[in-house]
Coordinates of C-alpha atoms in Angstrom, one line a residue:
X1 CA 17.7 25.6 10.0
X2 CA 15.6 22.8 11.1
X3 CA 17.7 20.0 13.1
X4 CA 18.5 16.6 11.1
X5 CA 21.8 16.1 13.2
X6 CA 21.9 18.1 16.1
X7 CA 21.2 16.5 19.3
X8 CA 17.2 16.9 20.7
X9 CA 16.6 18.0 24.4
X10 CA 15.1 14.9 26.2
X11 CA 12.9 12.9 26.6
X12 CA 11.9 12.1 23.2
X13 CA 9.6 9.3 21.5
X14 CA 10.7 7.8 18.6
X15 CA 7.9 7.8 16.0
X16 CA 8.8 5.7 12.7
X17 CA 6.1 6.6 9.8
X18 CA 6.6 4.0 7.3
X19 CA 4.2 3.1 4.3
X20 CA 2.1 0.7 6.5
X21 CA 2.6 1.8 9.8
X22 CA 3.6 4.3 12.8
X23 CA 5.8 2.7 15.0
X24 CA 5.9 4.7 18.7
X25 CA 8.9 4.0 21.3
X26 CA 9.7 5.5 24.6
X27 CA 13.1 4.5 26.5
X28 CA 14.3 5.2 29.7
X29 CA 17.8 4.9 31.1
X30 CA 19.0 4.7 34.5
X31 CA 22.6 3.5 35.4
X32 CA 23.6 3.2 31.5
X33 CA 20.8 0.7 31.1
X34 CA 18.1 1.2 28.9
X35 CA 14.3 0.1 29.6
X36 CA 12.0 0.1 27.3
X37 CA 8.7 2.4 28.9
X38 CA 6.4 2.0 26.1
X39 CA 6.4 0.8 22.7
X40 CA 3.2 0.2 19.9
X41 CA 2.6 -0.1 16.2
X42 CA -0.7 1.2 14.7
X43 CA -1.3 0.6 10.7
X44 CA -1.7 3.3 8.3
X45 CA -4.9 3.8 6.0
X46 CA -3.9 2.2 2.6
X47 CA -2.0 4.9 0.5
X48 CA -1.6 7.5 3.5
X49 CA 2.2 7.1 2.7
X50 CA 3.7 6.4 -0.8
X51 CA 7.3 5.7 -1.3
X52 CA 8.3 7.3 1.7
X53 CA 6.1 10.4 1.3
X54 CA 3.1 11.6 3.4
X55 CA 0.2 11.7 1.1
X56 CA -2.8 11.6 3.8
X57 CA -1.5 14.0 6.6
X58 CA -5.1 13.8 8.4
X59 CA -4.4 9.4 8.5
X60 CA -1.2 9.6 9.7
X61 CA -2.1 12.0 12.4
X62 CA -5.1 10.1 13.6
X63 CA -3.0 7.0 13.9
X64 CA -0.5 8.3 15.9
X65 CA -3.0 9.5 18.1
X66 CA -4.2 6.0 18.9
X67 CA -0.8 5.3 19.2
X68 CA -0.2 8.0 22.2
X69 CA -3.7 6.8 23.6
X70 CA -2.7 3.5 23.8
X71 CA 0.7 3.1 25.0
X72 CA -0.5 6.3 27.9
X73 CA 3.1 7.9 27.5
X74 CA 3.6 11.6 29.2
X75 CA 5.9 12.5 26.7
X76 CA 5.2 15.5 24.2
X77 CA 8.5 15.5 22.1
X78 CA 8.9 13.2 19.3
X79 CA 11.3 12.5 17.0
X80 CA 10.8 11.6 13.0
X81 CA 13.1 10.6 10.1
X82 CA 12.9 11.1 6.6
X83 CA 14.1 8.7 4.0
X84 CA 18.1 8.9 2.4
X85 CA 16.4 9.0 -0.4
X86 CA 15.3 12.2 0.4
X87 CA 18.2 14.0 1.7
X88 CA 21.0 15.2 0.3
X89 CA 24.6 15.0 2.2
X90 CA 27.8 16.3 1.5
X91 CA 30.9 16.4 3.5
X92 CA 32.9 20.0 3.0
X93 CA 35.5 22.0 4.7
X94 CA 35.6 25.1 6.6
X95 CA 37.4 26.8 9.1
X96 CA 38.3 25.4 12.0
X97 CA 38.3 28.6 14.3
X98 CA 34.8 29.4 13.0
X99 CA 31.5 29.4 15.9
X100 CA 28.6 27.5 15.4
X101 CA 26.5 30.5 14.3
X102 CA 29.2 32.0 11.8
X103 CA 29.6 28.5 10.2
X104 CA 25.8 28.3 9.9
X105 CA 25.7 32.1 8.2
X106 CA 28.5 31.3 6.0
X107 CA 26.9 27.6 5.3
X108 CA 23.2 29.8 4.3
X109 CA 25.4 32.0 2.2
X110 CA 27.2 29.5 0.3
X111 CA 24.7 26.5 0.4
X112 CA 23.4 26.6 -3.3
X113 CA 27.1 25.8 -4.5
X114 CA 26.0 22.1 -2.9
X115 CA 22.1 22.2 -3.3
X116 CA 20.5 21.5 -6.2
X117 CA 16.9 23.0 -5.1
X118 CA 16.0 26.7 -4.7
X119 CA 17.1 27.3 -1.4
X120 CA 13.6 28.3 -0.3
X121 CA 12.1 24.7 -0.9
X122 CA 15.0 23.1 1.5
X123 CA 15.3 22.6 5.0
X124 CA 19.4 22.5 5.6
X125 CA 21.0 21.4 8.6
X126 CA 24.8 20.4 9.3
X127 CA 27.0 18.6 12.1
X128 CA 31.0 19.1 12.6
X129 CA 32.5 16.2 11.9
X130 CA 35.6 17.2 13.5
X131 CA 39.4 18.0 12.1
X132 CA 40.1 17.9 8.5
X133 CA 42.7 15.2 7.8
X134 CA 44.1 17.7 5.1
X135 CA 44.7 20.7 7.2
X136 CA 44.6 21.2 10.8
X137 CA 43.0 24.7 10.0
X138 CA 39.5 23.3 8.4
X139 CA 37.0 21.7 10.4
X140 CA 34.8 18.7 7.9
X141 CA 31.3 19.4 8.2
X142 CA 28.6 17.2 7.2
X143 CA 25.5 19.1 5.3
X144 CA 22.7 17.6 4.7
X145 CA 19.7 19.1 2.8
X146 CA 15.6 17.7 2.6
X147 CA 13.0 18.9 0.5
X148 CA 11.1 21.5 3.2
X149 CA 7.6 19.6 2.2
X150 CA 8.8 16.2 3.5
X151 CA 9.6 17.6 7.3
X152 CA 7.0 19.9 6.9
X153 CA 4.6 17.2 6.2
X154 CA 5.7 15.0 9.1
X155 CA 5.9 17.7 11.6
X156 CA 2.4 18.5 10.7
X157 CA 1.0 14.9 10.9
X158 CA 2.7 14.5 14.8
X159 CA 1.4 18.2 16.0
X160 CA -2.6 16.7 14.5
X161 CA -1.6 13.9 17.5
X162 CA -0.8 16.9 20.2
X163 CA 3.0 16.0 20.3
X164 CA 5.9 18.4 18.8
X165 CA 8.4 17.1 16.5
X166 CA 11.3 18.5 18.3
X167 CA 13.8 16.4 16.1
X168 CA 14.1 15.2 11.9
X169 CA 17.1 12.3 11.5
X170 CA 17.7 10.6 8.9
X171 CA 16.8 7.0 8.4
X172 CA 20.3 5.6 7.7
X173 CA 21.9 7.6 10.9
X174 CA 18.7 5.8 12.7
X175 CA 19.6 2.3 11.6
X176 CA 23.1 3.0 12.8
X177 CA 22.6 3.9 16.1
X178 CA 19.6 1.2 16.8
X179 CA 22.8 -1.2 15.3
X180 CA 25.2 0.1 18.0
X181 CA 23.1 -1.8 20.5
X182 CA 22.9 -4.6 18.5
X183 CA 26.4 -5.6 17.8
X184 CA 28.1 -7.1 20.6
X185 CA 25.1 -9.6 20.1
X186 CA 26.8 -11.2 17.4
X187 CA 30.7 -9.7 17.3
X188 CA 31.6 -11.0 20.3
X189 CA 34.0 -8.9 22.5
X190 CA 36.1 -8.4 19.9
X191 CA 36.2 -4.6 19.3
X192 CA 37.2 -5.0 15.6
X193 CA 36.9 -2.1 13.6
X194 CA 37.3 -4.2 10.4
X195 CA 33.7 -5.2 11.2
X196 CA 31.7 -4.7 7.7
X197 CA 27.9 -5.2 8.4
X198 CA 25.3 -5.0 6.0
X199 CA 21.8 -4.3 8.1
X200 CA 19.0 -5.3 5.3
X201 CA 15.7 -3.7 6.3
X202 CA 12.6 -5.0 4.7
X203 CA 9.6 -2.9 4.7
X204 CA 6.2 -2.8 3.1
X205 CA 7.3 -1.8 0.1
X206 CA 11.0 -0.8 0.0
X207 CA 14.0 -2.6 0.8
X208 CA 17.0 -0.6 2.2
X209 CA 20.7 -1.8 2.6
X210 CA 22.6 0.0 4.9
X211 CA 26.6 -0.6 4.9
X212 CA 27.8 0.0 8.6
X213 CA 31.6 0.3 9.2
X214 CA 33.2 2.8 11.9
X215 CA 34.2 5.1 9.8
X216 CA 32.0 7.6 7.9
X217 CA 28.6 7.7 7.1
X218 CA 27.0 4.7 6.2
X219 CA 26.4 3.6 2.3
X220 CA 22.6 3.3 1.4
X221 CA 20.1 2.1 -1.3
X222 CA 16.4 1.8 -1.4
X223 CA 15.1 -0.7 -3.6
X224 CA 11.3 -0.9 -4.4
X225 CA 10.7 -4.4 -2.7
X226 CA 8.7 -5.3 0.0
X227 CA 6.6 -7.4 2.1
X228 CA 3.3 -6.2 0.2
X229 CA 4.3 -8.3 -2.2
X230 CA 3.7 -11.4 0.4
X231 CA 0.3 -9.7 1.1
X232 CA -0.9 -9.1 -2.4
X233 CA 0.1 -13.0 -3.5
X234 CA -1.8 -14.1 -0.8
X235 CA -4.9 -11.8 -1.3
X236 CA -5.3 -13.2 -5.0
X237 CA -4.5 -16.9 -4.3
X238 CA -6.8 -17.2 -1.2
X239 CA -9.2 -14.2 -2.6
X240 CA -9.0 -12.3 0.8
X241 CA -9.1 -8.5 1.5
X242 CA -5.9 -6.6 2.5
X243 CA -7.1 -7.1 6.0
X244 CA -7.3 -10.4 6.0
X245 CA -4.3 -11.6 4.2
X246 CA -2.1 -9.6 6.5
X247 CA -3.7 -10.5 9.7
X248 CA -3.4 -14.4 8.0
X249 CA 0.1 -13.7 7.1
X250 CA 1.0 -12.9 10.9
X251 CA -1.3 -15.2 12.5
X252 CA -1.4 -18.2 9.6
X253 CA -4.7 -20.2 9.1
X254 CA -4.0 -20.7 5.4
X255 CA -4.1 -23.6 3.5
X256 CA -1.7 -26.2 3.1
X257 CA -0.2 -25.1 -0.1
X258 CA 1.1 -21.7 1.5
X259 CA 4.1 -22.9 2.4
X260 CA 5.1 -24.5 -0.4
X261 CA 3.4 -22.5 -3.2
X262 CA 3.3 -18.9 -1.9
X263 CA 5.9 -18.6 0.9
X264 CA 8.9 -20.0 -0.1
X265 CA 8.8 -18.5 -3.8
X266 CA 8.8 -15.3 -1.5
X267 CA 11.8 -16.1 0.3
X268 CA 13.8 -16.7 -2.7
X269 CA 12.4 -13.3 -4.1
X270 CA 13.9 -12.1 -0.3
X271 CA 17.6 -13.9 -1.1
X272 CA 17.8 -12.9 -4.5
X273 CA 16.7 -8.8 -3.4
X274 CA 19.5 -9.3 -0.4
X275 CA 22.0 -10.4 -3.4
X276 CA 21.4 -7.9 -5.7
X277 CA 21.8 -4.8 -3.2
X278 CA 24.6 -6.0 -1.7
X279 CA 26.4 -6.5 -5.2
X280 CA 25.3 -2.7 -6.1
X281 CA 27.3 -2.4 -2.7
X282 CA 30.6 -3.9 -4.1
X283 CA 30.5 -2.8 -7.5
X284 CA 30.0 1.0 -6.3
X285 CA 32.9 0.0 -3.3
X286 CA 36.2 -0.9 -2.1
X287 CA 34.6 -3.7 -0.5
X288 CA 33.9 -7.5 -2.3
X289 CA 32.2 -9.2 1.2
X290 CA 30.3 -8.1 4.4
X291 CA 31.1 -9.5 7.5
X292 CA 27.6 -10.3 9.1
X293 CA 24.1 -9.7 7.2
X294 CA 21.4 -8.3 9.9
X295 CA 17.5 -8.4 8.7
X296 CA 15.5 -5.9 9.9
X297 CA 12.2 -4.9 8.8
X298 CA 8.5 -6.1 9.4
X299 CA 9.3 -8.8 6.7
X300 CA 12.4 -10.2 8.7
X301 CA 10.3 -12.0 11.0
X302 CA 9.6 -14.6 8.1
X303 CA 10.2 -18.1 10.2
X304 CA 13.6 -19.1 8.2
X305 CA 14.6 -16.6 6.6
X306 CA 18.1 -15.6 8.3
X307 CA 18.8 -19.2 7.9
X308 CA 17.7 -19.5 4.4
X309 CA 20.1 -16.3 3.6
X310 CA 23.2 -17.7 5.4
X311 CA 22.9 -20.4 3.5
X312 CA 22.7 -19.0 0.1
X313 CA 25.0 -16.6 0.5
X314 CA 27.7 -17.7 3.1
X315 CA 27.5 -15.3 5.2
X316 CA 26.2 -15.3 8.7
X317 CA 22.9 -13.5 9.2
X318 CA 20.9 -12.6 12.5
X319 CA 17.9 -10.9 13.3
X320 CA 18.0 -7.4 14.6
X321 CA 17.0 -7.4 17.9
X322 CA 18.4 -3.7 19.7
X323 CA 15.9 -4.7 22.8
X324 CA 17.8 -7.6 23.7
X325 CA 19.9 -6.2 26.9
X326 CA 16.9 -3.4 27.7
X327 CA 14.7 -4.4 30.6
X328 CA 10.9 -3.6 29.9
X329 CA 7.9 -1.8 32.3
X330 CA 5.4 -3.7 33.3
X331 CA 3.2 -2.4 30.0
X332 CA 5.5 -3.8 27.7
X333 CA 4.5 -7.1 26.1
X334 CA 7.9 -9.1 26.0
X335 CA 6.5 -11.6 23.3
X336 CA 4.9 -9.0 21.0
X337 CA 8.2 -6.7 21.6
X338 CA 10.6 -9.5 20.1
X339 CA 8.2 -10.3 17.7
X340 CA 8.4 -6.8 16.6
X341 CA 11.6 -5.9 17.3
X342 CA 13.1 -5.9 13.9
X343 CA 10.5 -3.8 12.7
X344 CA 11.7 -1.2 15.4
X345 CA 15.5 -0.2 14.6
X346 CA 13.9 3.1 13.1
X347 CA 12.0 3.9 15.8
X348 CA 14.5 2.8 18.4
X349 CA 17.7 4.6 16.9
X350 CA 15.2 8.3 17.1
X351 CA 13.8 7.3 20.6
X352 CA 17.9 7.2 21.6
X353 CA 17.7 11.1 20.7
X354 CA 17.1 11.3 23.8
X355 CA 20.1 10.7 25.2
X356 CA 22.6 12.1 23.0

């Protein structure tokens, strides 16, 4: 069994592989405070990932390379996620009394009950979730199943940059242990375990909502929506390459009509993406409202936009930062860091691997 859910041996770097970019982190913690040792982001070659999927093993390899060259790290251990989308989980009962190893024989034995993929092509792993509420005799035990290829594909594309992928998560489990640190920035003291936050993370090219409440695994959806859509608008107004209408999208230098013409129709596209999920969210629910909206993503940095979705949709929105109480080494760029931060609750949620 490969390890989505068991705990990794420290240290480890967290190494997000979206569909633009690697995103490297190293943390430290001494005293029950974390520092952040080493952090970068290196783009991808266009195409080297699709919809979540390596495509270009040898590009994503040579990137992270840079990445390990750059931020000089020690460390040899990474960990990686695959998408929800990819992984299949399932919450089932078995004996209480059973040891790790029989569960995990009996789990191989009777896995393609849950699985619909020959058994061959899947890389299973599981976690006890701890006593049945049904029977004190059965333990619940969270399966969860990923298409061999995908972690095959990523462990191969870290070992090309001479690190080992010691552990494979899973994106949403990422998001809500990067959130863990982020909450008492905006719940207060208040330890209510009514909280119901919705964490909105907008990538490239795929926007995922991730439901977080303290109980059970958090409720996901991917929709194809992204911030390449910013990119691509600009590229054929302005007639720029890809280069230069992302480097102009961070940086700015565009005409005066940008705002106005380009930009805010994007932000509306943003609201009316964060709307639509979050009503998939109800209808498919118990639930009819969210507590707190958190953006997260490359595209989150937008200037405005956590206002512009308070205000359309009532509810109070922040942007993630999970760096906020972590003191930095003296590598670590503190402007470039909270600029990037939201597009680092992936990578931050596998680098605290480490210290589980």
């Amino acid at each position: 069994m490969l390890s989505f859910l068991n705990q990794g041996p420290p240290p480890l770097l967290g190494l997000d592989i979206s569909s633009t970019s690697v995103k490297l982190l190293e943390l430290s913690r001494s005293g029950g405070k974390f520092r952040v040792e080493s952090y970068g982001v290196e783009p991808l070659p266009e195409n080297a990932v699709v919809e979540k999927n390596i495509a270009d093993v040898e590009g994503v390899g040579e990137a992270i390379q840079r990445l390990v060259e750059r931020s000089k790290t020690k460390v040899k251990h990474a960990a990686v996620a695959v998408a929800g989308s990819a992984v299949i989980t399932k919450t089932i009962e078995m004996p209480a009394d059973l040891s790790e190893d029989e569960m995990e024989a009996q789990i191989q034995q009777e896995a393609d009950q849950y699985i619909p993929y020959p058994l061959d092509e899947v890389a299973l792993d599981f976690e006890v979730l701890g006593p049945s509420p049904r029977s004190e005799d059965q333990a619940e035990v969270l399966l969860a199943a990923c298409r061999r290829e995908n972690v095959e594909m990523r462990q191969a594309a870290v070992e090309l940059a001479g690190l080992k992928a010691k552990v494979v998560d899973i994106e949403a489990h990422c998001m809500q242990r990067a959130f863990n640190l982020v909450r008492e920035q905006f719940v207060g003291d208040a330890e209510d375990d009514e909280n119901v936050i919705a964490v909105i993370d907008i990538g490239a090219t795929m926007t995922t909502l991730s439901v977080l409440t303290d109980v059970g695994t958090p409720y996901t959806r991917e929709q194809l929506f992204g911030g390449k859509q910013l990119t691509e608008e600009i590229q054929r107004r302005y007639s720029l390459s890809v280069e230069e209408a992302g480097l102009a999208k961070k940086q700015g230098g565009l005409p005066d009509d940008y705002e106005s013409e380009v930009l805010q129709p994007f932000k509306e596209a943003v609201v009316q993406q964060v709307t639509r999920s979050l009503q998939f969210f109800y209808s498919s629910s118990a639930y009819d409202d969210v507590d707190h909206i958190i953006l997260a993503g490359g595209t989150a940095s937008i200037e405005g936009l956590a206002d512009m979705v308070s205000a359309k949709l009532g509810t109070p929105t922040s942007m993630a930062n999970p760096f906020a109480n972590m003191s930095l080494s003296s590598k670590v760029n503190e402007v470039n860091l909270g600029n990037d931060a939201p597009a680092l609750m992936i990578a931050c949620g596998l680098a605290l691997r480490s210290f589980e």
